Amino acid sequence: MSKINESPNTNNKYEKKISNLPQDDGWKPVGNLYKYQGFWYGPSLLQNVISAQESFTPQPSDIVLCSSPKSGTAWLKALAFSIVSRNQVNDSTNPLLKKLPHEIVPFLEIELAQDSNNRNLEIPFVATHIPYDSLPKPIIDSECKIIYICRDPKDVLISHWNFDQQVSGIGSESFPLEEALEQYCKGIYPFGPYWDHVLGFWKASLEFPEKVLFIKYEDLKTDGPFHVKRMAKFLGHPFSMEEEEEGDPEKVVNMCSFENLSRLEVNKNGKYYLPDLPTFVNKSFFRKGKAGDWKNYLTDGKAAKFNQIMAEKFSGSGLV
Ligand code: PAP
C-alpha cells in the first residue's frame, strides 16, 4: 500500500517549521497533513508551497490558473491555452492532441517550486492549487491575470476520493467514502477547506474584477462558448466578429471537451512524471467529467447535510 506524498526530506530547511504545525492524519491516502496559513497540505507539497512563496516571480504576461484539486484544473488549462494560442495552432497542430494539459501548463507548487526558471516561457501559463491568500506575493502585486474554476463540492469530493484511492492504492475498505465525507466537512484534506479556498478567490474576483475571473465548472458544461468568450475577453484575446461567425469559440470548446480529450491516445495510455511524486497515469485525470456524479455515491440525506454545511460557510458571500 503506497501513499501519495513522500515523507519530508529530513535535510529540508523547512522541516522544523513544518513539524511545529497542527497535524491530522484522517485523509488516509496522503497520511499526515499540516495546517499552514489556514489550509491543509501533505509535507512534500507544503515544502514546495513555502518555497514558491519565497522564490517565485511570474513573467508580467503570465496567466495564473487556480483551482482547488479536482475542480476542473486540466479542463481550465486546456481551454485557456487553446484560447490564447488559437492563432498559432489549429485543430490538427494543437499540442493538446499529444500532451496531457498538465504537461502543457506546469504547476507552481510542483514543477516550478524549486526552480521557477524551469519552464517554457513561450507558454505564458502557471497553474496552482494554492489558496488566494497564500499565493506568492509577486503574483498578487503583478499585472498577471488569474482565472479560478470552482465546482460543486459534492462532485469535488467524489472526484478527489476516487482519484486518491486509485493513485495511493488505498482502497475503499481502508478509506470509505463516509470517512472522506467527514474529512471534507471538517475541511481537512489536501488544500482544504474547500469553502475557504473558493471564498478567497470569490472575494478577490469581486474586489479586483480586472485581475481575477471566477468561473464555475457547471456553467462551462451548460454554455461552454459563452464562457470561453468571457475568458478570452478577460485575457485580452477577445474573439473577433469573424471568429465568432466561423464558430471559433465552439471549436475551442469541442477541442477541450471531456469526450475529445479523454479519447486521445496520450490521455488513454500516457503517463505523467513529476518530481517527488509517484508517476500518474494520464487517464486518472479523465474519470467521468460530469456535473452531478455525486448522485451515484451520496444519499439525498447526506447530500442535504453537506449542502447545508456549504450553504452556512458561503452565507453572506453572494456565492451560491
Ligand atoms: P487535478 O486537481 O488533479 O488537476 P482536475 O483536473 O482539477 O484534477 O479535476 C479532475 C476532474 O475534472 C475529473 O472529474 P471526475 O472525477 O468527476 O470525472 C475529470 O474527469 C474532470 N475533467 C477532466 N477533463 C475534463 C474536461 N475536458 N471536461 C470536463 N471535465 C473534465
CSV table of C-alpha atoms and ligand atoms in Angstrom, one decimal:
chain,number,residue,atom,x,y,z
A,1,MET,CA,0.0,0.0,0.0
A,2,SER,CA,1.6,3.3,-1.0
A,3,LYS,CA,0.7,6.8,-0.2
A,4,ILE,CA,0.6,9.8,-2.4
A,5,ASN,CA,3.1,12.0,-0.6
A,6,GLU,CA,6.6,11.1,0.2
A,7,SER,CA,7.8,11.8,3.8
A,8,PRO,CA,9.5,15.2,4.1
A,9,ASN,CA,13.2,15.2,3.3
A,10,THR,CA,14.9,15.2,6.7
A,11,ASN,CA,17.5,17.6,5.4
A,12,ASN,CA,14.9,20.0,4.2
A,13,LYS,CA,15.3,23.6,5.5
A,14,TYR,CA,11.5,23.7,6.2
A,15,GLU,CA,11.4,20.6,8.3
A,16,LYS,CA,11.4,22.3,11.7
A,17,LYS,CA,8.8,24.9,10.6
A,18,ILE,CA,6.5,22.2,9.3
A,19,SER,CA,6.9,19.8,12.2
A,20,ASN,CA,5.6,22.5,14.6
A,21,LEU,CA,2.3,23.0,12.6
A,22,PRO,CA,-1.0,21.4,13.6
A,23,GLN,CA,-1.3,17.9,12.2
A,24,ASP,CA,-4.1,15.5,11.2
A,25,ASP,CA,-3.8,12.0,9.6
A,26,GLY,CA,-7.5,11.5,8.7
A,27,TRP,CA,-7.1,11.8,4.9
A,28,LYS,CA,-5.5,8.4,4.7
A,29,PRO,CA,-4.2,8.3,1.1
A,30,VAL,CA,-1.8,11.1,2.0
A,31,GLY,CA,-1.0,10.4,5.6
A,32,ASN,CA,0.0,13.4,7.8
A,33,LEU,CA,-1.4,16.7,6.8
A,34,TYR,CA,-0.2,20.0,8.2
A,35,LYS,CA,-2.2,23.2,8.6
A,36,TYR,CA,-0.4,26.2,7.2
A,37,GLN,CA,-2.0,29.6,6.8
A,38,GLY,CA,-5.4,28.1,7.3
A,39,PHE,CA,-5.1,25.2,4.8
A,40,TRP,CA,-4.0,21.6,4.9
A,41,TYR,CA,-1.1,20.1,3.0
A,42,GLY,CA,1.0,16.9,2.7
A,43,PRO,CA,4.6,17.5,3.8
A,44,SER,CA,6.2,17.5,0.4
A,45,LEU,CA,3.7,19.8,-1.2
A,46,LEU,CA,3.9,22.1,1.8
A,47,GLN,CA,7.7,22.4,1.4
A,48,ASN,CA,7.0,23.4,-2.2
A,49,VAL,CA,4.3,25.9,-1.4
A,50,ILE,CA,6.6,27.6,1.1
A,51,SER,CA,9.5,27.5,-1.4
A,52,ALA,CA,7.3,29.0,-4.1
A,53,GLN,CA,6.1,31.7,-1.7
A,54,GLU,CA,9.8,32.6,-1.1
A,55,SER,CA,11.1,32.5,-4.6
A,56,PHE,CA,8.5,32.5,-7.4
A,57,THR,CA,8.3,35.6,-9.6
A,58,PRO,CA,5.9,35.5,-12.5
A,59,GLN,CA,6.5,36.8,-16.0
A,60,PRO,CA,4.5,40.0,-16.5
A,61,SER,CA,2.4,38.3,-19.1
A,62,ASP,CA,1.7,35.2,-17.1
A,63,ILE,CA,-1.8,33.9,-16.7
A,64,VAL,CA,-2.3,32.1,-13.4
A,65,LEU,CA,-4.9,29.3,-13.5
A,66,CYS,CA,-6.2,28.5,-10.0
A,67,SER,CA,-8.4,25.8,-8.5
A,68,SER,CA,-8.9,23.5,-5.6
A,69,PRO,CA,-7.9,19.9,-6.6
A,70,LYS,CA,-10.4,18.0,-8.8
A,71,SER,CA,-12.4,21.1,-9.7
A,72,GLY,CA,-11.6,21.1,-13.4
A,73,THR,CA,-8.0,22.2,-13.5
A,74,ALA,CA,-7.0,20.2,-16.5
A,75,TRP,CA,-10.1,21.5,-18.4
A,76,LEU,CA,-9.3,25.1,-17.5
A,77,LYS,CA,-5.7,24.6,-18.6
A,78,ALA,CA,-6.8,23.2,-22.0
A,79,LEU,CA,-9.4,26.0,-22.5
A,80,ALA,CA,-7.1,28.9,-21.5
A,81,PHE,CA,-4.2,27.5,-23.6
A,82,SER,CA,-6.4,26.9,-26.6
A,83,ILE,CA,-8.0,30.4,-26.4
A,84,VAL,CA,-4.6,32.2,-26.1
A,85,SER,CA,-2.7,30.2,-28.7
A,86,ARG,CA,-5.6,29.9,-31.2
A,87,ASN,CA,-3.7,32.0,-33.8
A,88,GLN,CA,-0.6,29.9,-33.5
A,89,VAL,CA,-2.1,26.4,-33.5
A,90,ASN,CA,-5.1,24.8,-35.2
A,91,ASP,CA,-7.2,21.7,-34.7
A,92,SER,CA,-4.5,19.4,-36.1
A,93,THR,CA,-1.4,21.0,-34.5
A,94,ASN,CA,-2.8,21.8,-31.0
A,95,PRO,CA,-0.3,20.3,-28.5
A,96,LEU,CA,-3.3,19.1,-26.5
A,97,LEU,CA,-3.5,16.3,-29.1
A,98,LYS,CA,-0.2,14.9,-27.9
A,99,LYS,CA,0.2,16.1,-24.3
A,100,LEU,CA,-1.8,15.9,-21.1
A,101,PRO,CA,-3.0,19.5,-20.2
A,102,HIS,CA,-0.9,19.2,-17.0
A,103,GLU,CA,2.2,18.7,-19.1
A,104,ILE,CA,1.5,21.9,-21.1
A,105,VAL,CA,0.8,24.1,-18.1
A,106,PRO,CA,3.1,23.4,-15.1
A,107,PHE,CA,2.0,23.6,-11.5
A,108,LEU,CA,3.6,26.3,-9.4
A,109,GLU,CA,3.9,24.1,-6.3
A,110,ILE,CA,5.1,21.0,-8.2
A,111,GLU,CA,7.3,21.6,-11.3
A,112,LEU,CA,8.1,25.2,-10.6
A,113,ALA,CA,8.5,25.2,-6.8
A,114,GLN,CA,12.2,24.5,-6.6
A,115,ASP,CA,13.2,26.2,-9.9
A,116,SER,CA,10.9,28.7,-11.4
A,117,ASN,CA,13.2,29.1,-14.4
A,118,ASN,CA,12.5,25.5,-15.2
A,119,ARG,CA,9.7,26.4,-17.6
A,120,ASN,CA,8.9,27.1,-21.3
A,121,LEU,CA,8.5,30.9,-21.4
A,122,GLU,CA,6.6,30.6,-24.7
A,123,ILE,CA,3.7,29.2,-22.6
A,124,PRO,CA,2.5,32.1,-20.5
A,125,PHE,CA,0.6,30.0,-18.0
A,126,VAL,CA,1.2,28.8,-14.5
A,127,ALA,CA,-1.4,26.7,-12.6
A,128,THR,CA,-1.8,26.3,-8.9
A,129,HIS,CA,-4.0,24.8,-6.2
A,130,ILE,CA,-2.5,27.4,-3.7
A,131,PRO,CA,-5.3,29.4,-2.0
A,132,TYR,CA,-5.5,33.1,-2.8
A,133,ASP,CA,-4.1,34.5,0.4
A,134,SER,CA,-1.1,32.1,0.2
A,135,LEU,CA,-0.2,32.9,-3.4
A,136,PRO,CA,3.3,34.2,-3.8
A,137,LYS,CA,3.1,38.0,-3.3
A,138,PRO,CA,4.7,38.8,-6.6
A,139,ILE,CA,1.7,37.2,-8.3
A,140,ILE,CA,-0.8,39.4,-6.4
A,141,ASP,CA,1.3,42.5,-6.9
A,142,SER,CA,1.8,41.9,-10.7
A,143,GLU,CA,-0.4,42.6,-13.6
A,144,CYS,CA,-0.9,38.8,-14.1
A,145,LYS,CA,-4.5,37.7,-14.7
A,146,ILE,CA,-5.9,35.0,-12.6
A,147,ILE,CA,-8.7,32.6,-13.5
A,148,TYR,CA,-10.3,30.5,-10.8
A,149,ILE,CA,-12.5,27.5,-11.5
A,150,CYS,CA,-14.9,26.2,-8.9
A,151,ARG,CA,-17.1,23.1,-8.9
A,152,ASP,CA,-20.0,21.7,-6.9
A,153,PRO,CA,-18.2,20.5,-3.7
A,154,LYS,CA,-20.0,17.2,-3.8
A,155,ASP,CA,-18.6,16.4,-7.2
A,156,VAL,CA,-15.2,17.6,-6.0
A,157,LEU,CA,-15.3,15.2,-3.0
A,158,ILE,CA,-16.3,12.2,-5.2
A,159,SER,CA,-13.6,13.0,-7.7
A,160,HIS,CA,-11.0,13.5,-5.1
A,161,TRP,CA,-11.9,10.3,-3.2
A,162,ASN,CA,-11.8,8.3,-6.4
A,163,PHE,CA,-8.5,9.8,-7.6
A,164,ASP,CA,-6.7,9.5,-4.3
A,165,GLN,CA,-7.8,5.9,-3.8
A,166,GLN,CA,-6.6,5.0,-7.2
A,167,VAL,CA,-3.3,6.8,-7.0
A,168,SER,CA,-2.4,5.7,-3.5
A,169,GLY,CA,-3.6,2.2,-3.8
A,170,ILE,CA,-5.6,2.6,-0.6
A,171,GLY,CA,-8.9,1.1,-1.4
A,172,SER,CA,-12.4,2.0,-0.2
A,173,GLU,CA,-12.3,-0.6,2.6
A,174,SER,CA,-9.4,1.3,4.2
A,175,PHE,CA,-10.7,4.7,3.3
A,176,PRO,CA,-14.5,4.5,3.0
A,177,LEU,CA,-16.4,7.4,1.4
A,178,GLU,CA,-18.0,8.1,4.8
A,179,GLU,CA,-14.6,9.0,6.2
A,180,ALA,CA,-13.7,11.1,3.2
A,181,LEU,CA,-17.0,13.0,3.6
A,182,GLU,CA,-16.4,13.6,7.3
A,183,GLN,CA,-12.9,15.0,6.5
A,184,TYR,CA,-14.4,17.2,3.8
A,185,CYS,CA,-17.0,18.5,6.2
A,186,LYS,CA,-14.1,19.3,8.6
A,187,GLY,CA,-12.1,20.8,5.8
A,188,ILE,CA,-9.1,18.5,6.5
A,189,TYR,CA,-7.8,17.2,3.2
A,190,PRO,CA,-5.1,18.5,0.8
A,191,PHE,CA,-5.7,22.2,0.1
A,192,GLY,CA,-8.9,22.2,2.2
A,193,PRO,CA,-11.1,23.6,3.5
A,194,TYR,CA,-12.9,23.9,0.2
A,195,TRP,CA,-15.2,26.8,1.3
A,196,ASP,CA,-12.2,29.0,2.3
A,197,HIS,CA,-10.4,28.1,-0.9
A,198,VAL,CA,-13.4,29.2,-3.0
A,199,LEU,CA,-14.2,32.2,-0.9
A,200,GLY,CA,-10.7,33.6,-1.2
A,201,PHE,CA,-10.9,33.7,-5.0
A,202,TRP,CA,-14.6,34.7,-5.0
A,203,LYS,CA,-13.9,37.8,-2.8
A,204,ALA,CA,-10.8,38.7,-4.9
A,205,SER,CA,-12.9,38.4,-8.1
A,206,LEU,CA,-15.4,40.9,-6.6
A,207,GLU,CA,-12.7,43.3,-5.4
A,208,PHE,CA,-10.4,43.1,-8.4
A,209,PRO,CA,-12.6,42.0,-11.4
A,210,GLU,CA,-9.9,43.1,-13.9
A,211,LYS,CA,-7.5,40.7,-12.2
A,212,VAL,CA,-9.5,37.7,-11.1
A,213,LEU,CA,-12.1,35.9,-13.2
A,214,PHE,CA,-14.3,33.4,-11.3
A,215,ILE,CA,-15.9,30.6,-13.4
A,216,LYS,CA,-17.9,27.6,-12.5
A,217,TYR,CA,-17.4,24.1,-13.9
A,218,GLU,CA,-21.2,23.6,-14.2
A,219,ASP,CA,-21.6,26.8,-16.2
A,220,LEU,CA,-18.9,25.7,-18.6
A,221,LYS,CA,-20.8,22.5,-19.1
A,222,THR,CA,-24.1,24.3,-19.7
A,223,ASP,CA,-22.8,27.1,-22.0
A,224,GLY,CA,-19.2,26.5,-23.0
A,225,PRO,CA,-19.0,29.0,-25.9
A,226,PHE,CA,-20.4,31.9,-23.8
A,227,HIS,CA,-17.8,31.3,-21.0
A,228,VAL,CA,-15.0,30.7,-23.5
A,229,LYS,CA,-15.7,34.2,-25.0
A,230,ARG,CA,-15.8,35.6,-21.5
A,231,MET,CA,-12.5,34.1,-20.7
A,232,ALA,CA,-11.0,35.3,-24.0
A,233,LYS,CA,-12.2,38.9,-23.3
A,234,PHE,CA,-10.9,38.8,-19.8
A,235,LEU,CA,-7.5,37.6,-21.0
A,236,GLY,CA,-7.2,40.4,-23.6
A,237,HIS,CA,-7.7,37.9,-26.5
A,238,PRO,CA,-11.4,38.6,-27.4
A,239,PHE,CA,-12.9,36.7,-30.4
A,240,SER,CA,-13.5,38.9,-33.3
A,241,MET,CA,-16.8,39.0,-35.1
A,242,GLU,CA,-15.3,36.9,-37.9
A,243,GLU,CA,-14.0,34.4,-35.5
A,244,GLU,CA,-17.4,34.1,-33.9
A,245,GLU,CA,-19.1,33.7,-37.3
A,246,GLU,CA,-16.6,31.0,-38.1
A,247,GLY,CA,-17.6,29.2,-34.8
A,248,ASP,CA,-14.1,29.5,-33.3
A,249,PRO,CA,-15.4,29.6,-29.6
A,250,GLU,CA,-17.3,26.4,-30.3
A,251,LYS,CA,-14.1,24.9,-31.8
A,252,VAL,CA,-12.2,25.6,-28.6
A,253,VAL,CA,-15.0,24.1,-26.6
A,254,ASN,CA,-15.0,20.9,-28.7
A,255,MET,CA,-11.2,20.6,-28.7
A,256,CYS,CA,-11.2,20.8,-24.9
A,257,SER,CA,-14.3,18.7,-24.2
A,258,PHE,CA,-14.0,15.7,-22.0
A,259,GLU,CA,-15.2,13.5,-24.8
A,260,ASN,CA,-12.5,14.7,-27.1
A,261,LEU,CA,-9.6,14.8,-24.7
A,262,SER,CA,-10.3,11.5,-23.0
A,263,ARG,CA,-10.4,9.6,-26.2
A,264,LEU,CA,-6.9,10.7,-27.3
A,265,GLU,CA,-4.1,8.1,-27.1
A,266,VAL,CA,-2.0,10.3,-24.8
A,267,ASN,CA,-4.8,10.6,-22.3
A,268,LYS,CA,-5.7,7.0,-22.5
A,269,ASN,CA,-2.3,5.4,-22.3
A,270,GLY,CA,0.2,8.2,-21.5
A,271,LYS,CA,2.0,8.8,-18.2
A,272,TYR,CA,2.7,12.0,-16.3
A,273,TYR,CA,6.1,12.1,-14.5
A,274,LEU,CA,6.6,14.6,-11.7
A,275,PRO,CA,9.4,15.4,-9.3
A,276,ASP,CA,9.0,13.8,-5.8
A,277,LEU,CA,5.6,12.3,-6.7
A,278,PRO,CA,4.5,8.9,-7.9
A,279,THR,CA,4.0,8.6,-11.7
A,280,PHE,CA,0.4,9.2,-12.7
A,281,VAL,CA,-1.4,7.5,-15.5
A,282,ASN,CA,-3.0,10.2,-17.6
A,283,LYS,CA,-6.3,8.5,-17.7
A,284,SER,CA,-6.7,9.1,-14.0
A,285,PHE,CA,-7.3,12.8,-14.8
A,286,PHE,CA,-10.3,11.8,-17.0
A,287,ARG,CA,-12.7,9.8,-14.9
A,288,LYS,CA,-16.3,10.8,-15.9
A,289,GLY,CA,-16.2,14.6,-16.4
A,290,LYS,CA,-19.8,15.1,-15.4
A,291,ALA,CA,-21.7,17.5,-13.3
A,292,GLY,CA,-23.8,15.7,-10.7
A,293,ASP,CA,-21.9,12.3,-10.5
A,294,TRP,CA,-22.2,12.7,-6.7
A,295,LYS,CA,-25.8,11.3,-7.1
A,296,ASN,CA,-24.3,7.9,-7.7
A,297,TYR,CA,-22.5,8.0,-4.4
A,298,LEU,CA,-24.3,10.1,-1.8
A,299,THR,CA,-27.8,9.6,-0.5
A,300,ASP,CA,-30.1,12.6,-0.6
A,301,GLY,CA,-29.8,12.9,3.2
A,302,LYS,CA,-26.0,13.0,3.1
A,303,ALA,CA,-26.1,15.4,0.2
A,304,ALA,CA,-28.6,17.7,2.1
A,305,LYS,CA,-26.3,17.7,5.2
A,306,PHE,CA,-23.3,18.5,3.0
A,307,ASN,CA,-25.2,21.2,1.2
A,308,GLN,CA,-26.3,22.8,4.4
A,309,ILE,CA,-22.7,22.9,5.7
A,310,MET,CA,-21.6,24.6,2.5
A,311,ALA,CA,-24.5,27.0,2.5
A,312,GLU,CA,-23.6,28.1,6.0
A,313,LYS,CA,-20.0,28.6,5.0
A,314,PHE,CA,-20.9,30.6,1.9
A,315,SER,CA,-23.7,32.5,3.6
A,316,GLY,CA,-23.4,36.3,3.1
A,317,SER,CA,-20.8,35.9,0.3
A,318,GLY,CA,-23.3,36.2,-2.5
A,319,LEU,CA,-22.0,32.9,-3.9
A,320,VAL,CA,-24.4,30.0,-4.5
B,1,PAP,P1,-6.4,17.9,-10.6
B,1,PAP,O1,-6.7,18.6,-9.3
B,1,PAP,O2,-5.7,16.5,-10.3
B,1,PAP,O3,-5.6,18.7,-11.5
B,1,PAP,P2,-8.7,18.4,-12.1
B,1,PAP,O4,-8.3,18.5,-13.5
B,1,PAP,O5,-8.9,19.7,-11.3
B,1,PAP,O6,-7.7,17.5,-11.3
B,1,PAP,O7,-10.1,17.6,-11.9
B,1,PAP,C1,-10.3,16.4,-12.4
B,1,PAP,C2,-11.8,16.3,-12.8
B,1,PAP,O8,-12.1,17.0,-13.9
B,1,PAP,C3,-12.2,14.9,-13.1
B,1,PAP,O9,-13.6,14.8,-12.6
B,1,PAP,P3,-14.4,13.4,-12.3
B,1,PAP,O10,-13.5,12.7,-11.4
B,1,PAP,O11,-15.7,13.9,-11.7
B,1,PAP,O12,-14.6,12.8,-13.6
B,1,PAP,C4,-12.1,14.8,-14.6
B,1,PAP,O13,-12.8,13.8,-15.2
B,1,PAP,C5,-12.6,16.2,-14.9
B,1,PAP,N1,-12.2,16.6,-16.3
B,1,PAP,C6,-11.0,16.4,-16.9
B,1,PAP,N2,-11.0,17.0,-18.1
B,1,PAP,C7,-12.2,17.5,-18.3
B,1,PAP,C8,-12.9,18.1,-19.4
B,1,PAP,N3,-12.2,18.4,-20.5
B,1,PAP,N4,-14.2,18.5,-19.3
B,1,PAP,C9,-14.8,18.2,-18.1
B,1,PAP,N5,-14.3,17.6,-17.0
B,1,PAP,C10,-13.0,17.2,-17.1
